[in-house]
mmCIF file of C-alpha atoms in Angstrom:
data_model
loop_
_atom_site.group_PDB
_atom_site.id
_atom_site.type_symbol
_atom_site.label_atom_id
_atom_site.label_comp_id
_atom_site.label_asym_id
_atom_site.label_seq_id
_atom_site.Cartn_x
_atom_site.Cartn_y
_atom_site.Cartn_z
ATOM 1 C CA UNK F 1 -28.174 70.589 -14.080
ATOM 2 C CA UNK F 2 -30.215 73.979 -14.850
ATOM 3 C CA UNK F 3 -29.723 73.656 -18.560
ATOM 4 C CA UNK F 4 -28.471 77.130 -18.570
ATOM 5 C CA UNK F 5 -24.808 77.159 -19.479
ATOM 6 C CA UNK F 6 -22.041 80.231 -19.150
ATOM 7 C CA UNK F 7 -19.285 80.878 -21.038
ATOM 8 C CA UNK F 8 -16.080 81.611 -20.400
ATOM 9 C CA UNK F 9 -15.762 79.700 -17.166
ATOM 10 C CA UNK F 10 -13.088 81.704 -15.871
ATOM 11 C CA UNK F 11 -11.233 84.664 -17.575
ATOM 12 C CA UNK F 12 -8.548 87.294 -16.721
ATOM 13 C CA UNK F 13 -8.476 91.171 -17.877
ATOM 14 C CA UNK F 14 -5.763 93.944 -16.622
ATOM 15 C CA UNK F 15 -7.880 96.979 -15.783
ATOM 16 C CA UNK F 16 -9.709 99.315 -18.248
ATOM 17 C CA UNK F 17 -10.196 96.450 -20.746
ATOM 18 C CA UNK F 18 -13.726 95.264 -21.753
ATOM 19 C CA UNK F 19 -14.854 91.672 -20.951
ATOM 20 C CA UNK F 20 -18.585 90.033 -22.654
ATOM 21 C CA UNK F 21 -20.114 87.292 -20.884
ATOM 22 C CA UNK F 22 -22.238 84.570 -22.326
ATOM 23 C CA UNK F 23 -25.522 83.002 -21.128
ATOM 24 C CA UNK F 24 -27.809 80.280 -22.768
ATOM 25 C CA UNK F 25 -31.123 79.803 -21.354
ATOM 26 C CA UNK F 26 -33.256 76.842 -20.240
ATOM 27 C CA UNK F 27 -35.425 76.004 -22.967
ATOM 28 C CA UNK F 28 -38.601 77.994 -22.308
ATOM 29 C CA UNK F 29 -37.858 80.762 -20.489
ATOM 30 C CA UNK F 30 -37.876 84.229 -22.095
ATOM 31 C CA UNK F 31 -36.791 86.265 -19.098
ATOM 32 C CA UNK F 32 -32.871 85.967 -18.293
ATOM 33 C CA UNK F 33 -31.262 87.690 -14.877
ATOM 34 C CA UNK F 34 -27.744 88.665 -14.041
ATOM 35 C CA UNK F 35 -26.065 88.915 -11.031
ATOM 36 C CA UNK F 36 -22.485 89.783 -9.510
ATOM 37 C CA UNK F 37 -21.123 87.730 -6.797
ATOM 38 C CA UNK F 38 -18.316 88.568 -5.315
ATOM 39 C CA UNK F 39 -16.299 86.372 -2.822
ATOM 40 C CA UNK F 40 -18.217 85.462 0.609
ATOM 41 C CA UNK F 41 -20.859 87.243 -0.337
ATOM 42 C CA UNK F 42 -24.522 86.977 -1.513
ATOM 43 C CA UNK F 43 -25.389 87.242 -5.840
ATOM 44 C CA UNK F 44 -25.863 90.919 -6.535
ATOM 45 C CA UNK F 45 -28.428 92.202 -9.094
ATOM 46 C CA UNK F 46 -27.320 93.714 -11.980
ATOM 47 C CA UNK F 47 -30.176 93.743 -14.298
ATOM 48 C CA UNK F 48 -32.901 91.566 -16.422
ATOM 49 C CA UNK F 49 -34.082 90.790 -19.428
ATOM 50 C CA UNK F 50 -37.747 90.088 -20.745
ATOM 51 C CA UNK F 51 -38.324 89.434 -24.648
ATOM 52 C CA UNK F 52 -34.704 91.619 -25.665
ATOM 53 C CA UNK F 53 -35.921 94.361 -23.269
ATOM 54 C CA UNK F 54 -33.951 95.330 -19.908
ATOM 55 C CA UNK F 55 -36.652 95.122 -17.739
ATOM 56 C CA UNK F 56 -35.358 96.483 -13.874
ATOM 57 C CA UNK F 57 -31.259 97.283 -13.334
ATOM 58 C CA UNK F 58 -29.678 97.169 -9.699
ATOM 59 C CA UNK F 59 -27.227 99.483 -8.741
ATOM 60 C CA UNK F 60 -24.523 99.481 -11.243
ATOM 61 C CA UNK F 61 -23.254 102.082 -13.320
ATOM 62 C CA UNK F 62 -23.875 102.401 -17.067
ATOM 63 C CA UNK F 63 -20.456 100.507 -18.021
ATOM 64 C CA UNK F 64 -22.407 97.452 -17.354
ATOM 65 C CA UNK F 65 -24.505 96.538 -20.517
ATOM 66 C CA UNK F 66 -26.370 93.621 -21.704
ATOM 67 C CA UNK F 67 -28.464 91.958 -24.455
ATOM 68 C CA UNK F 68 -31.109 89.014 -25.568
ATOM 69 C CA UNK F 69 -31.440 87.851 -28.373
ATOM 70 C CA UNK F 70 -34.279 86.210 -30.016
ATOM 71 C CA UNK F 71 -33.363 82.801 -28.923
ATOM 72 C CA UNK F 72 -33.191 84.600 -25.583
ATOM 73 C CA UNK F 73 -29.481 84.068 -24.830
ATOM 74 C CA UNK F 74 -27.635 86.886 -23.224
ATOM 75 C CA UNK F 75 -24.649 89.264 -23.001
ATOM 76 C CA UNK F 76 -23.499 91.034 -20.466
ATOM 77 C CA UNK F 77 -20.364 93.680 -21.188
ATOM 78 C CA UNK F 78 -18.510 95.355 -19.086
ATOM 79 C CA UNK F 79 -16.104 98.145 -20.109
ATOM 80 C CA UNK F 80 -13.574 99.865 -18.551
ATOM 81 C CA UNK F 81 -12.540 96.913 -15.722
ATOM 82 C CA UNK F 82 -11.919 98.155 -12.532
ATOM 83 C CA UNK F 83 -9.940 95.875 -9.769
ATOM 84 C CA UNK F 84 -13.777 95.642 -7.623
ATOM 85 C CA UNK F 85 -15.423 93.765 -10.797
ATOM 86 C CA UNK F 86 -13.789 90.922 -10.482
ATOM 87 C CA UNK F 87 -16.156 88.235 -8.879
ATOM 88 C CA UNK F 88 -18.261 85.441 -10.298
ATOM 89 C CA UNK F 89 -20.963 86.371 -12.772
ATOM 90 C CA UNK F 90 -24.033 84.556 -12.480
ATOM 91 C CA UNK F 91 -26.997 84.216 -15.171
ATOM 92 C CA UNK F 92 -30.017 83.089 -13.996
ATOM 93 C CA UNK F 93 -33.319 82.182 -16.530
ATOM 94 C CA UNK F 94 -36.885 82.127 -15.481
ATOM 95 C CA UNK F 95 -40.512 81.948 -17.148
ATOM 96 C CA UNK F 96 -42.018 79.275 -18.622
ATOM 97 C CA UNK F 97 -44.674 78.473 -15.561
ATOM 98 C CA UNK F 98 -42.270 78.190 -12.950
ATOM 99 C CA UNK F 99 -42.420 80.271 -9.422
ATOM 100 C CA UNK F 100 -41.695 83.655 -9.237
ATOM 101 C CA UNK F 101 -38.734 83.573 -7.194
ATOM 102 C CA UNK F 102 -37.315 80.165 -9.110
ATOM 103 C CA UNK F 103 -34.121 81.380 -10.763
ATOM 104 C CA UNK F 104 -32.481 78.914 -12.988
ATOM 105 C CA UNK F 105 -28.455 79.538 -12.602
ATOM 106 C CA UNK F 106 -25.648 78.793 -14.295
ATOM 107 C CA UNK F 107 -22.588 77.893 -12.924
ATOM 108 C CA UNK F 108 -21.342 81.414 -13.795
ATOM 109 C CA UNK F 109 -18.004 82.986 -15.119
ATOM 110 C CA UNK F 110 -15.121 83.757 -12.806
ATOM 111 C CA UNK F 111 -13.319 87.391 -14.025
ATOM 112 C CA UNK F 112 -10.144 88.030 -12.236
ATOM 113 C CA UNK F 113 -9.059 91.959 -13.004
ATOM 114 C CA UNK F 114 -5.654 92.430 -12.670
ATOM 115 C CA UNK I 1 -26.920 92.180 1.161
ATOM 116 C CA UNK I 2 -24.770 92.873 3.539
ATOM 117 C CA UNK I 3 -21.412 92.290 3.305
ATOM 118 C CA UNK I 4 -19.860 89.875 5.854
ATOM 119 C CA UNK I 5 -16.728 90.020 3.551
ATOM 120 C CA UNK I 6 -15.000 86.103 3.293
ATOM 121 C CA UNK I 7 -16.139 85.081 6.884
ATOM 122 C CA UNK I 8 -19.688 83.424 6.072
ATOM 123 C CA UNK I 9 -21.728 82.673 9.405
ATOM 124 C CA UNK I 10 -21.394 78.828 9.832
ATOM 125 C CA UNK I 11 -23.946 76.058 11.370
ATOM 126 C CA UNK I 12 -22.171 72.927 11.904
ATOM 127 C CA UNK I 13 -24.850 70.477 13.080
ATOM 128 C CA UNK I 14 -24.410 66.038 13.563
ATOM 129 C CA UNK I 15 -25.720 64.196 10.394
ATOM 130 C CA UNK I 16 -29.448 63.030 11.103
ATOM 131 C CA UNK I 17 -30.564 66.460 13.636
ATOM 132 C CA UNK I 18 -32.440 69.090 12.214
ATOM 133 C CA UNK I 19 -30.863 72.222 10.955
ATOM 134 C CA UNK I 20 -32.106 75.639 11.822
ATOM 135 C CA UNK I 21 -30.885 79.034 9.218
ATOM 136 C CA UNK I 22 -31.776 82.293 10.005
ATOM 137 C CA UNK I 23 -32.275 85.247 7.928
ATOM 138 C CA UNK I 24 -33.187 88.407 8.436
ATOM 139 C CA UNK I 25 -34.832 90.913 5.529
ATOM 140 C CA UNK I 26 -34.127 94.410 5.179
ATOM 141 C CA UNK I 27 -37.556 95.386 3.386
ATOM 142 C CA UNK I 28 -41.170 95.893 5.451
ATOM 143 C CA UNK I 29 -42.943 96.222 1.886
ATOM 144 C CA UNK I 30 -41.098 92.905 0.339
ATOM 145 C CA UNK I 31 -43.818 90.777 -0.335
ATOM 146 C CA UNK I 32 -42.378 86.981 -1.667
ATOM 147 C CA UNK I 33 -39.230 85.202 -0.217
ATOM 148 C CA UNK I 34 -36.825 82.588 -1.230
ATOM 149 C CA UNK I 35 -34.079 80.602 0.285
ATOM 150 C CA UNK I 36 -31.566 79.242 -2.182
ATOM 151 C CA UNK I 37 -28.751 76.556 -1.677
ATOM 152 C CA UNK I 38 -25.526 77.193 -3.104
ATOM 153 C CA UNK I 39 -22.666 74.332 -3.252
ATOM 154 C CA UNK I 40 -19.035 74.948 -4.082
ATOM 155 C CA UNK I 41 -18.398 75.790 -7.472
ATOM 156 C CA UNK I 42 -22.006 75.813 -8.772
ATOM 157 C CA UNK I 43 -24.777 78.394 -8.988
ATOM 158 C CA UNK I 44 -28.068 78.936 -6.222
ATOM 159 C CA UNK I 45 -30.679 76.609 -6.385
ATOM 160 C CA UNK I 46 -34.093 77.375 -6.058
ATOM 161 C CA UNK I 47 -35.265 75.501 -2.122
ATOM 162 C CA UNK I 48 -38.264 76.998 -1.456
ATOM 163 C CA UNK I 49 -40.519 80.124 -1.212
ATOM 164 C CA UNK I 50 -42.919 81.598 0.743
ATOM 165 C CA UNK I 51 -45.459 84.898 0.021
ATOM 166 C CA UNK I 52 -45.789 87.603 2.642
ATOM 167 C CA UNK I 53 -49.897 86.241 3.360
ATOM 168 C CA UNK I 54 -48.362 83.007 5.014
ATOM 169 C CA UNK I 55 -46.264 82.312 8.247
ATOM 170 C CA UNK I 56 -45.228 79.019 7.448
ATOM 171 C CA UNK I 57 -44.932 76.515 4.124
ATOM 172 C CA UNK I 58 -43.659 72.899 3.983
ATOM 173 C CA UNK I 59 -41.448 71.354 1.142
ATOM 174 C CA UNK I 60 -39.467 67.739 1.467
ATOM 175 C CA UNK I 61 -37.535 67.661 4.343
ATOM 176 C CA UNK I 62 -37.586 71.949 4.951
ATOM 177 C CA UNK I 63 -39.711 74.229 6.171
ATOM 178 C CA UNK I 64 -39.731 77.994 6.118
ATOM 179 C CA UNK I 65 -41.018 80.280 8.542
ATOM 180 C CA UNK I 66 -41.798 83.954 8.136
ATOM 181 C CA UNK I 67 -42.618 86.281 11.051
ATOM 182 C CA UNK I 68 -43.371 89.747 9.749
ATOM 183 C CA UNK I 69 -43.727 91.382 12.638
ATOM 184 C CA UNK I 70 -40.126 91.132 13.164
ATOM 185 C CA UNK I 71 -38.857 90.615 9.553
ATOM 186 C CA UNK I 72 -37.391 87.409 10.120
ATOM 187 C CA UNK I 73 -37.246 84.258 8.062
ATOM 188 C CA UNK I 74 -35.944 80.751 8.832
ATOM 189 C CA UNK I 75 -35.355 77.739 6.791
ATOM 190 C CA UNK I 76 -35.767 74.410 8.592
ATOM 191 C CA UNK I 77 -34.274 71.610 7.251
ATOM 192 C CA UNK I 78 -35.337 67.807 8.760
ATOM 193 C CA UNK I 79 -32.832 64.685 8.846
ATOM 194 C CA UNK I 80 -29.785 66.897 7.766
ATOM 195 C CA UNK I 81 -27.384 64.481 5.504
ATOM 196 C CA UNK I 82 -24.152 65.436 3.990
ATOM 197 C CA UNK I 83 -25.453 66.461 1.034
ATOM 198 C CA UNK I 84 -27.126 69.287 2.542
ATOM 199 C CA UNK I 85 -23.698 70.781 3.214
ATOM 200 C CA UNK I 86 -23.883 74.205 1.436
ATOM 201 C CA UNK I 87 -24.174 78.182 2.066
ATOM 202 C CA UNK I 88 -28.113 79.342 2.054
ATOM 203 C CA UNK I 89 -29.195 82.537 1.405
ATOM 204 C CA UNK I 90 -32.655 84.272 2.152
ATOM 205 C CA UNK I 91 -33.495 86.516 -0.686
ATOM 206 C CA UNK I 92 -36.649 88.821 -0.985
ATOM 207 C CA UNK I 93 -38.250 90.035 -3.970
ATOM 208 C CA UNK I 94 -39.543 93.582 -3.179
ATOM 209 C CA UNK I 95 -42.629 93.039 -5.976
ATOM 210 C CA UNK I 96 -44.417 90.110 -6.772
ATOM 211 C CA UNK I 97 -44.405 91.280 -10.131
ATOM 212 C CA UNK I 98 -42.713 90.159 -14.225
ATOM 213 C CA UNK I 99 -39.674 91.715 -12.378
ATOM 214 C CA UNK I 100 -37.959 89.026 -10.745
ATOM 215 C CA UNK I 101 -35.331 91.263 -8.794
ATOM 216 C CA UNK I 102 -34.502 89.051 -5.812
ATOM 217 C CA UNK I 103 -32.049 91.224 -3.070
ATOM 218 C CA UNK I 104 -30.144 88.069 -1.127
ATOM 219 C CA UNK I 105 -28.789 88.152 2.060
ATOM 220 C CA UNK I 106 -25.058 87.674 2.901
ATOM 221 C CA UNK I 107 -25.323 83.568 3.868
ATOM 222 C CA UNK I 108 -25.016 81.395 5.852
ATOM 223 C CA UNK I 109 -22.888 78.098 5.847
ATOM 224 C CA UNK I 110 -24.377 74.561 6.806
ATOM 225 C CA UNK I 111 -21.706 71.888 7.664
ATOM 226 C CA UNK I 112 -22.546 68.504 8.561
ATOM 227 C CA UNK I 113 -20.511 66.601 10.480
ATOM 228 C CA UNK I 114 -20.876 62.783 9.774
#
């Protein structure tokens, strides 16, 4: 157990609906990651979050959004669904005197777009 | 990463010999890498890491090696048991820096036969 916890767990969307995922971080940590994995392949960065502030985006376009929040949970919205976003999400904290490269992940939240 | 699309490269290997991943890393200027352990249905797990100033660094029961020169890493693990059945990934993190973008590799699955 990571102590960071995703919600949903698994959802469905038809195409050009909008989906928010949920992230709660390990008590701590201030900086929260997201990443896209889609089936057989490696987690994908999307972007990260330091203190409410994105702070470095992969390549994805602008229809994928996110927030903190004080507590430093996180969004991450995605508008207009496309068949290719479906995948598992995965949230990932860090901070709080751990290694660089020592991602705390969730479990993450399966979309399926229909 | 690259895609390999849904047919991971797989290591089976006897329970009790030593397992040997392989990764190779896109970047000459990445500077910090990371293997990562990923079971069915659950997120990556931190392993171990290594920074680009070292060739070799020792955990319980792995070991990763780094040869630059070639931009290679591997990830030894001793004693393999059955609960080291998983898919690994190699990740690099391009800067050492509050930005902890990691770019992972496409995987690699570890069976163990008992």
């Amino acid at each position: 157990e990571t102590g960071v916890t995703q919600s949903p767990t698994h959802l469905i969307k038809t195409r050009g609906q909008q989906v928010t995922l949920r992230c709660s971080s390990q008590s701590g940590h201030n900086t929260v990651s997201w990443y896209q994995q889609a089936l057989g392949q490696g987690p994908q960065f999307i972007f990260q979050y330091y203190r409410e502030e994105e702070n470095g985006r992969g390549n994805f376009p602008p229809r994928f959004s996110g927030l903190q929040f004080p507590n430093y949970s996180s969004e991450l919205n995605v508008n207009a669904l496309e068949l290719d976003d479906s995948a598992l999400y995965l949230c990932a904290s860090s901070g709080g005197g751990a290694r660089p490269g020592e991602l705390f992940f969730g479990e993450g939240s399966r979309l399926t777009v229909l | 990463g690259e895609s390999v699309g849904l047919h991971l490269p797989t290591l089976s290997v006897q329970e009790g010999d030593n397992s040997i991943i392989n990764c190779a890393y896109s970047n000459s200027a990445s500077d910090y890498f990371i293997w990562y352990k990923q079971e069915s249905g659950k997120g990556p797990q931190f392993i171990i890491d290594i920074r680009s100033n070292m060739d070799k660094r020792q955990g319980q029961r792995v070991t990763v090696l780094l040869n630059k020169t070639v931009k290679h890493l591997s990830l030894q693990i001793a004693a393999t048991q059955p609960g080291d059945s998983a898919v690994y990934f190699c990740a690099e993190n391009p800067r050492m820096d509050s930005s902890y973008k990691l770019i992972f590799g496409s995987g690699t699955r570890l069976l163990v036969r008992p």
